Coordinates of C-alpha atoms and ligand atoms in Angstrom, one line a residue:
X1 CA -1.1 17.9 -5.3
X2 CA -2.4 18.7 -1.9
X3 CA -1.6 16.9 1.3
X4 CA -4.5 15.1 2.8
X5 CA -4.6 16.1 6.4
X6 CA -6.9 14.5 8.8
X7 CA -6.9 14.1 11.9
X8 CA -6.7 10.7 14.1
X9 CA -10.2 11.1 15.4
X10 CA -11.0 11.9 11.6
X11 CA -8.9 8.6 10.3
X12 CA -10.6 6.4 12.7
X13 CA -14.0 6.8 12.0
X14 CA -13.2 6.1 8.4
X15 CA -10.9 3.3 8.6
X16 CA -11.9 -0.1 10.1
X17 CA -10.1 -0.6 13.2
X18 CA -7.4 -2.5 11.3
X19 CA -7.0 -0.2 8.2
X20 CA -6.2 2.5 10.9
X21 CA -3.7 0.5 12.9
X22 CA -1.5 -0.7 9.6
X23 CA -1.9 2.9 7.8
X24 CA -2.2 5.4 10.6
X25 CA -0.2 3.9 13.2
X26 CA 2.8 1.4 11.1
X27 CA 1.3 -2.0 11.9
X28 CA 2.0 -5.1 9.5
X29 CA -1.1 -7.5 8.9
X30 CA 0.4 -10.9 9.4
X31 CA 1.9 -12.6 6.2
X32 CA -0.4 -14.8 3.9
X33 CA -3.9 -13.2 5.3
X34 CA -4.5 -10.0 3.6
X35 CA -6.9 -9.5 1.0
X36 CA -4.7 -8.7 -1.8
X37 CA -1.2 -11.2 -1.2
X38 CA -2.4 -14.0 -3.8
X39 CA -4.7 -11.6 -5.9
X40 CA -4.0 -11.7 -9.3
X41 CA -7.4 -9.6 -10.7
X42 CA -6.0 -6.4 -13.3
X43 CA -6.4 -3.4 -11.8
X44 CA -5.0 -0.5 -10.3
X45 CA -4.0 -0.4 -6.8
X46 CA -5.1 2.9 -4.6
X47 CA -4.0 3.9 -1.3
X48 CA -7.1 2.9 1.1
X49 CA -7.0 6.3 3.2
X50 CA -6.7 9.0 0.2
X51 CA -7.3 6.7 -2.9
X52 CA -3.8 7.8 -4.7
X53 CA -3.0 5.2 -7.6
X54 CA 0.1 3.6 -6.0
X55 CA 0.2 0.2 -7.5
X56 CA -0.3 -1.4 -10.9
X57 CA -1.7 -4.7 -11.1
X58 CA 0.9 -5.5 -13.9
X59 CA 3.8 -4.9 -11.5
X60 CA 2.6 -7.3 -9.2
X61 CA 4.5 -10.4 -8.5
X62 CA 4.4 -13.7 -6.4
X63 CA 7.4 -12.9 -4.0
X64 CA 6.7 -15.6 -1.8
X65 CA 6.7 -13.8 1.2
X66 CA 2.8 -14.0 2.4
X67 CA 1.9 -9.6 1.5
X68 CA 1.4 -7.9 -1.8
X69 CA 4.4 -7.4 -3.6
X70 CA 5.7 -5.2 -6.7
X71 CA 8.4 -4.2 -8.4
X72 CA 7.3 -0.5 -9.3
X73 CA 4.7 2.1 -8.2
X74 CA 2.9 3.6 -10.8
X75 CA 4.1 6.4 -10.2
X76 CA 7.6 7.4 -8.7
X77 CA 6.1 10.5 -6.9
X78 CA 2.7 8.6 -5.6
X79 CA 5.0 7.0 -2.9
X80 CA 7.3 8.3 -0.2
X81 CA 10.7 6.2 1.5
X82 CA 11.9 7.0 4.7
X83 CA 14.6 5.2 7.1
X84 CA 13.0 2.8 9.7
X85 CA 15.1 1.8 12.5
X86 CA 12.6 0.3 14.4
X87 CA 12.5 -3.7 15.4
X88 CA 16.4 -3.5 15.3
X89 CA 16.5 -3.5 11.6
X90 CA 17.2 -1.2 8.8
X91 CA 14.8 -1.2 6.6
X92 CA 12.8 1.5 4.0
X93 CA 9.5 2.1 5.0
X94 CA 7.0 3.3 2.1
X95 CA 4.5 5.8 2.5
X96 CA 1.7 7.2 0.5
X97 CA 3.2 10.9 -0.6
X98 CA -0.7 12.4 -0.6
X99 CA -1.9 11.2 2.8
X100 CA 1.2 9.6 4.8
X101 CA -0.6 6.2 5.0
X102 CA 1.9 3.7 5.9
X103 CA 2.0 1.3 3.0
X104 CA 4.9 -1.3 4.2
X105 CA 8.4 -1.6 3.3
X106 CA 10.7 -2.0 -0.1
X107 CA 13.3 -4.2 -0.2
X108 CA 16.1 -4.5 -2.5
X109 CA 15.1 -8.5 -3.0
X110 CA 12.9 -7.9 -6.2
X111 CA 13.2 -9.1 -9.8
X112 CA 14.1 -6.9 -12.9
X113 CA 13.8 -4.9 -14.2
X114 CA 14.0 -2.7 -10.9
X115 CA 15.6 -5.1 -8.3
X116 CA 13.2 -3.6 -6.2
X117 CA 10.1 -5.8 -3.8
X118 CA 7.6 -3.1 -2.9
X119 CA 6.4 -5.4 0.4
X120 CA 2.9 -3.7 0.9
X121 CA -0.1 -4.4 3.4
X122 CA -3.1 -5.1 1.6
X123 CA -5.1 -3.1 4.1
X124 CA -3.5 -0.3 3.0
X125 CA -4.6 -0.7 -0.2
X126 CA -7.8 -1.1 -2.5
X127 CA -8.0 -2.4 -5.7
X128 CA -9.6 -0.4 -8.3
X129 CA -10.6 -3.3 -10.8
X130 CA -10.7 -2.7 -14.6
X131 CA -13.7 -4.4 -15.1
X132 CA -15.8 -2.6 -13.0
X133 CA -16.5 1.0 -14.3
X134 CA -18.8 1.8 -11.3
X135 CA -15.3 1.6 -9.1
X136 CA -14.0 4.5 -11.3
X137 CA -15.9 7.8 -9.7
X138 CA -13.8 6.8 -6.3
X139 CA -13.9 9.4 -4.6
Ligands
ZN1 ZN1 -3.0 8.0 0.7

């Protein structure tokens, strides 16, 4: 369970220059163009920077609201909350627990079971398809 810990220089070169402004540095990819908003392929859902399974395909819903959405992470631990006053708001952030990408926000909007709408940037994410065994052996 060991942090990742790179540094920015490190992060940069791996990242495309968007990937590293959304994870790295808290930006939000405007709604309704991501890659993964109106996905619906099965799969598993890893964090772009570390590749920590974060989100399960099956958890995925259509919240309306333009970004990736899901009720639950895969994994209670696989995901970090912290406070975000920033923009005037009060809002949740989410971060990945391994690497301290920033993921997006959660919002207490969602449907049931959990009530909860795990708002996420699809750049932060990468989506491990079932199908595809090749995928698997990441990294
Ligand atoms: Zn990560």
């Amino acid at each position: 369970m060991g942090k990742v810990n790179k540094t920015d220089r490190e992060w940069q070169r791996e990242l495309s220059p968007e990937e590293y402004r959304i994870t790295r540095k808290k930006g939000t990819e405007p709604a309704f163009t991501g890659q993964y908003w109106n996905n619906k392929q099965h799969g598993t859902y890893i964090c772009r920077c570390c590749g920590a399974e974060l989100f399960s395909s099956e958890t995925k819903y259509d919240s309306g609201c333009g970004w990736p959405s899901f009720y639950r992470p895969i994994d209670s631990v696989a995901i970090e909350e912290h406070e975000d006053l920033s923009h005037g708001m009060v809002r949740t952030e989410i971060v990945c627990h391994d690497c301290d990408a920033h993921l997006g926000h959660v919002f207490e909007d969602g449907p049931q079971p959990t009530g909860l709408r795990y708002c996420v940037n699809s750049a932060s994410l990468q989506l491990k398809t079932e199908e595809k065994n090749d995928e698997e052996t990441y990294p």
